[in-house]
Short mmCIF file of C-alpha atoms in Angstrom, two decimals:
data_model
loop_
_atom_site.label_atom_id
_atom_site.label_comp_id
_atom_site.label_asym_id
_atom_site.label_seq_id
_atom_site.Cartn_x
_atom_site.Cartn_y
_atom_site.Cartn_z
CA UNK A 1350 -95.22 -228.33 50.96
CA UNK A 1351 -98.73 -227.59 49.52
CA UNK A 1352 -101.09 -224.53 50.11
CA UNK A 1353 -102.65 -227.07 52.57
CA UNK A 1354 -100.75 -225.77 55.23
CA UNK A 1355 -99.03 -222.49 54.83
CA UNK A 1356 -95.39 -221.69 56.14
CA UNK A 1357 -93.80 -218.09 56.70
CA UNK A 1358 -91.02 -216.96 58.98
CA UNK A 1359 -90.89 -213.47 60.31
CA UNK A 1360 -88.86 -212.04 63.16
CA UNK A 1361 -87.76 -215.42 64.45
CA UNK A 1362 -91.27 -216.92 64.30
CA UNK A 1363 -92.39 -219.60 61.98
CA UNK A 1364 -96.08 -219.15 61.32
CA UNK A 1365 -97.98 -222.32 60.38
CA UNK A 1366 -101.56 -222.19 59.16
CA UNK A 1367 -104.05 -224.95 58.49
CA UNK A 1368 -105.42 -223.88 55.19
CA UNK A 1369 -108.42 -225.69 54.21
CA UNK A 1370 -111.02 -223.22 55.47
CA UNK A 1371 -114.02 -224.79 53.26
CA UNK A 1372 -113.54 -228.10 55.19
CA UNK A 1373 -113.11 -226.21 58.54
CA UNK A 1374 -109.34 -227.29 58.39
CA UNK A 1375 -110.14 -231.06 58.86
CA UNK A 1376 -107.31 -233.35 58.24
CA UNK A 1377 -107.19 -235.84 55.59
CA UNK A 1378 -103.94 -237.62 54.52
CA UNK A 1379 -102.44 -234.91 52.15
CA UNK A 1380 -103.19 -232.51 54.92
CA UNK A 1381 -101.48 -234.24 57.43
CA UNK A 1382 -98.51 -234.85 55.38
CA UNK A 1383 -98.54 -230.98 54.45
CA UNK A 1384 -98.76 -230.34 58.36
CA UNK A 1385 -95.81 -232.83 59.17
CA UNK A 1386 -93.65 -231.23 56.45
CA UNK A 1387 -94.10 -227.86 58.16
CA UNK A 1388 -93.82 -228.89 61.35
CA UNK A 1389 -90.48 -230.74 60.51
CA UNK A 1390 -89.21 -227.34 58.78
CA UNK A 1391 -89.78 -225.03 61.81
CA UNK A 1392 -88.07 -227.74 64.08
CA UNK A 1393 -85.07 -227.88 61.90
CA UNK A 1394 -84.68 -224.00 60.97
CA UNK A 1395 -82.28 -222.36 62.83
CA UNK A 1396 -83.93 -218.91 62.34
CA UNK A 1397 -87.06 -219.96 64.02
CA UNK A 1398 -87.10 -219.16 67.76
CA UNK A 1399 -90.80 -219.81 68.24
CA UNK A 1400 -93.85 -221.08 66.44
CA UNK A 1401 -97.43 -219.75 65.72
CA UNK A 1402 -100.11 -222.21 64.88
CA UNK A 1403 -103.62 -221.01 63.33
CA UNK A 1404 -106.26 -222.31 61.59
CA UNK A 1405 -107.82 -220.21 58.61
CA UNK A 1406 -111.30 -219.21 58.42
CA UNK A 1407 -114.26 -219.36 60.68
CA UNK A 1408 -113.29 -222.50 62.70
CA UNK A 1409 -109.79 -223.63 63.99
CA UNK A 1410 -109.86 -227.31 63.23
CA UNK A 1411 -112.92 -230.24 62.92
CA UNK A 1412 -110.29 -232.82 63.27
CA UNK A 1413 -110.52 -235.72 60.95
CA UNK A 1414 -111.99 -235.09 57.62
CA UNK A 1415 -114.93 -237.71 57.79
CA UNK A 1416 -115.41 -237.38 53.80
CA UNK A 1417 -111.98 -238.55 53.37
CA UNK A 1418 -112.78 -241.71 55.35
CA UNK A 1419 -116.09 -242.36 53.56
CA UNK A 1420 -114.32 -242.14 50.32
CA UNK A 1421 -111.60 -244.75 50.83
CA UNK A 1422 -111.61 -248.00 49.49
CA UNK A 1423 -110.39 -249.40 52.80
CA UNK A 1424 -111.98 -247.50 55.71
CA UNK A 1425 -110.08 -249.18 58.62
CA UNK A 1426 -106.68 -248.92 56.68
CA UNK A 1427 -107.16 -245.47 55.80
CA UNK A 1428 -108.06 -244.61 59.18
CA UNK A 1429 -105.22 -246.27 60.67
CA UNK A 1430 -102.55 -244.79 58.38
CA UNK A 1431 -103.85 -241.16 59.12
CA UNK A 1432 -104.13 -241.46 62.70
CA UNK A 1433 -100.56 -242.92 63.12
CA UNK A 1434 -99.40 -240.34 60.52
CA UNK A 1435 -100.90 -237.38 62.16
CA UNK A 1436 -100.22 -238.60 65.79
CA UNK A 1437 -96.54 -238.61 64.90
CA UNK A 1438 -96.64 -235.05 63.76
CA UNK A 1439 -98.40 -233.99 67.02
CA UNK A 1440 -95.64 -235.78 68.68
CA UNK A 1441 -92.97 -233.89 66.87
CA UNK A 1442 -94.63 -230.55 67.37
CA UNK A 1443 -95.00 -231.03 71.16
CA UNK A 1444 -91.02 -232.30 71.19
CA UNK A 1445 -89.73 -229.90 69.14
CA UNK A 1446 -87.03 -227.52 71.36
CA UNK A 1447 -89.29 -224.48 70.43
CA UNK A 1448 -92.21 -222.99 72.14
CA UNK A 1449 -95.21 -223.28 70.37
CA UNK A 1450 -98.54 -220.95 70.69
CA UNK A 1451 -101.97 -221.70 69.19
CA UNK A 1452 -105.03 -219.57 68.48
CA UNK A 1453 -108.14 -221.06 67.94
CA UNK A 1454 -111.43 -220.02 66.88
CA UNK A 1455 -114.88 -220.98 66.02
CA UNK A 1456 -114.75 -224.64 66.68
CA UNK A 1457 -112.33 -227.05 67.87
CA UNK A 1458 -113.20 -230.66 67.71
CA UNK A 1459 -112.12 -234.34 67.76
CA UNK A 1460 -108.48 -234.44 66.42
CA UNK A 1461 -108.60 -230.55 66.67
CA UNK A 1462 -108.31 -231.17 70.34
CA UNK A 1463 -105.19 -233.09 70.17
CA UNK A 1464 -103.57 -230.41 67.69
CA UNK A 1465 -104.26 -227.75 70.23
CA UNK A 1466 -103.31 -229.59 73.26
CA UNK A 1467 -99.89 -230.53 71.46
CA UNK A 1468 -99.19 -226.47 71.82
CA UNK A 1469 -97.72 -224.96 74.79
CA UNK A 1470 -100.05 -221.91 74.96
CA UNK A 1471 -103.38 -221.56 73.81
CA UNK A 1472 -105.56 -218.41 73.27
CA UNK A 1473 -109.17 -219.03 72.19
CA UNK A 1474 -111.18 -216.43 70.34
CA UNK A 1475 -114.53 -215.54 72.37
CA UNK A 1476 -117.15 -217.76 71.18
CA UNK A 1477 -115.15 -220.56 70.48
CA UNK A 1478 -116.81 -223.92 70.99
CA UNK A 1479 -114.87 -227.21 71.95
CA UNK A 1480 -116.60 -230.44 70.87
CA UNK A 1481 -114.88 -234.08 71.66
CA UNK A 1482 -117.16 -235.01 68.64
CA UNK A 1483 -115.69 -238.73 68.05
CA UNK A 1484 -118.93 -240.62 69.46
CA UNK A 1485 -121.17 -238.66 67.41
CA UNK A 1486 -120.11 -240.57 64.41
CA UNK A 1487 -119.40 -243.66 66.48
CA UNK A 1488 -115.69 -243.20 66.59
CA UNK A 1489 -113.27 -243.22 69.42
CA UNK A 1490 -110.26 -240.68 70.26
CA UNK A 1491 -106.76 -240.42 67.99
CA UNK A 1492 -104.14 -238.19 68.06
CA UNK A 1493 -103.20 -238.52 71.49
CA UNK A 1494 -106.46 -236.80 73.03
CA UNK A 1495 -107.11 -239.84 75.57
CA UNK A 1496 -103.58 -238.82 76.89
CA UNK A 1497 -103.55 -235.22 76.48
CA UNK A 1498 -106.98 -234.19 77.60
CA UNK A 1499 -107.08 -235.81 81.17
CA UNK A 1500 -103.58 -234.27 81.93
CA UNK A 1501 -104.91 -230.71 80.99
CA UNK A 1502 -108.24 -230.61 82.73
CA UNK A 1503 -108.45 -233.90 84.89
CA UNK A 1504 -109.73 -237.25 84.64
CA UNK A 1505 -113.40 -236.64 85.81
CA UNK A 1506 -113.91 -233.47 83.77
CA UNK A 1507 -112.15 -235.07 80.71
CA UNK A 1508 -114.90 -238.20 81.05
CA UNK A 1509 -117.91 -235.77 81.56
CA UNK A 1510 -116.77 -233.91 78.39
CA UNK A 1511 -116.12 -236.97 76.43
CA UNK A 1512 -119.10 -238.93 77.12
CA UNK A 1513 -121.71 -236.18 77.46
CA UNK A 1514 -121.65 -235.18 74.21
CA UNK A 1515 -122.26 -231.33 74.76
CA UNK A 1516 -119.83 -228.54 73.60
CA UNK A 1517 -118.05 -226.51 76.19
CA UNK A 1518 -117.40 -222.78 75.75
CA UNK A 1519 -114.20 -220.86 75.60
CA UNK A 1520 -114.63 -219.54 79.17
CA UNK A 1521 -115.18 -223.08 80.21
CA UNK A 1522 -112.46 -224.04 78.54
CA UNK A 1523 -110.22 -221.46 80.52
CA UNK A 1524 -111.80 -222.22 83.75
CA UNK A 1525 -110.82 -225.78 83.36
CA UNK A 1526 -107.32 -225.40 82.06
CA UNK A 1527 -107.95 -226.54 78.23
CA UNK A 1528 -106.78 -223.17 77.59
CA UNK A 1529 -104.25 -220.45 78.44
CA UNK A 1530 -106.27 -217.61 77.83
CA UNK A 1531 -109.41 -215.99 76.10
CA UNK A 1532 -109.24 -212.72 73.74
CA UNK A 1533 -111.45 -210.78 71.58
CA UNK A 1534 -108.91 -211.59 68.70
CA UNK A 1535 -106.96 -214.83 69.01
CA UNK A 1536 -104.64 -214.56 66.39
CA UNK A 1537 -103.44 -210.90 67.65
CA UNK A 1538 -102.99 -212.32 71.32
CA UNK A 1539 -101.17 -215.01 69.88
CA UNK A 1540 -98.85 -213.19 67.90
CA UNK A 1541 -98.14 -210.95 70.75
CA UNK A 1542 -97.24 -213.98 73.06
CA UNK A 1543 -95.20 -215.77 70.18
CA UNK A 1544 -93.27 -212.59 69.67
CA UNK A 1545 -92.30 -212.24 73.31
CA UNK A 1546 -90.98 -215.91 73.68
CA UNK A 1547 -88.88 -215.51 70.32
CA UNK A 1548 -87.63 -212.46 72.01
CA UNK A 1549 -86.70 -213.93 75.16
CA UNK A 1550 -84.04 -217.16 75.85
CA UNK A 1551 -85.73 -219.62 73.39
CA UNK A 1552 -83.33 -221.98 73.86
CA UNK A 1553 -84.11 -222.05 77.77
CA UNK A 1554 -87.81 -221.90 77.09
CA UNK A 1555 -87.74 -224.86 74.61
CA UNK A 1556 -85.89 -226.98 77.34
CA UNK A 1557 -88.36 -225.92 79.90
CA UNK A 1558 -91.42 -227.21 77.53
CA UNK A 1559 -89.23 -230.33 77.27
CA UNK A 1560 -88.67 -231.01 80.98
CA UNK A 1561 -92.45 -230.20 81.79
CA UNK A 1562 -94.08 -232.41 79.06
CA UNK A 1563 -91.41 -235.63 80.12
CA UNK A 1564 -92.60 -235.14 83.54
CA UNK A 1565 -95.72 -237.04 82.78
CA UNK A 1566 -93.50 -239.72 81.44
CA UNK A 1567 -90.64 -240.01 84.15
CA UNK A 1568 -90.64 -240.50 87.73
CA UNK A 1569 -89.43 -238.17 90.44
CA UNK A 1570 -85.87 -239.39 90.53
CA UNK A 1571 -85.52 -239.43 86.87
CA UNK A 1572 -87.00 -235.94 86.72
CA UNK A 1573 -85.01 -234.46 88.82
CA UNK A 1574 -81.62 -236.08 87.17
CA UNK A 1575 -82.75 -234.67 83.52
CA UNK A 1576 -83.34 -231.55 85.27
CA UNK A 1577 -79.83 -231.45 86.78
CA UNK A 1578 -78.13 -232.60 83.59
CA UNK A 1579 -80.31 -229.88 81.37
CA UNK A 1580 -79.35 -226.92 83.83
CA UNK A 1581 -75.62 -227.94 84.15
CA UNK A 1582 -75.43 -228.36 80.10
CA UNK A 1583 -76.91 -225.09 79.55
CA UNK A 1584 -75.06 -222.94 82.01
CA UNK A 1585 -71.70 -222.53 79.89
CA UNK A 1586 -73.86 -221.92 76.69
CA UNK A 1587 -73.96 -218.31 74.96
CA UNK A 1588 -77.46 -217.82 75.49
CA UNK A 1589 -77.15 -218.47 79.48
CA UNK A 1590 -73.81 -216.72 79.83
CA UNK A 1591 -75.07 -213.56 78.18
CA UNK A 1592 -78.00 -213.34 80.58
CA UNK A 1593 -75.75 -214.74 83.61
CA UNK A 1594 -73.51 -211.86 82.97
CA UNK A 1595 -76.44 -209.24 82.40
CA UNK A 1596 -78.04 -210.35 85.74
CA UNK A 1597 -74.54 -209.90 87.86
CA UNK A 1598 -73.82 -206.62 86.41
CA UNK A 1599 -77.30 -204.72 87.49
#
């Protein structure tokens, strides 16, 4: 893994940081591959109980690296490869059995929205701007934004945001449900949240995130059946047994 995405683990928290600040942490293919390696490493590490995702520098993520599109010999092939690869990484991020907290600042645009919305809790710094961005360069959404955005903020708000071309503020993003909190220092607050998650019943929280995300895909009957299967499988596990014993012994 390169320094395009940095990785470290402390007290059960894996900290992944997009590390192209001079390019507003935009994704080219090498960055997408580095991000995928970091996500897979966090998912596979038994010492990791929760994940913190941040972006270095003044802006969280500007989406795709337009300069890399322009430089490609075959632009359609390059964009197809990049969009499919990064989408796969974000689906793995959303599907990992560990809670993920994201801190954003400065600007979040294009595919950066997909990165952010693939996380569970999102803390935005005051002054952050959110930009749909794609039509501004004659392009269309990728990285699951068409799927994730309407589910976060509703269909008509998503359409107004996407078609209107105007950025929205951190406060508006909070009111719409795009982010969880707004804080003066998003990284400090996100670290507080992720530390709390890592110290809680992380296994149960991982299954909670999985069930809630799967609810968009399954019908009511299938959702209830998967909930029943999950709760029954967890009850004899060491995490649940210890917490149940503590509860009944109060």
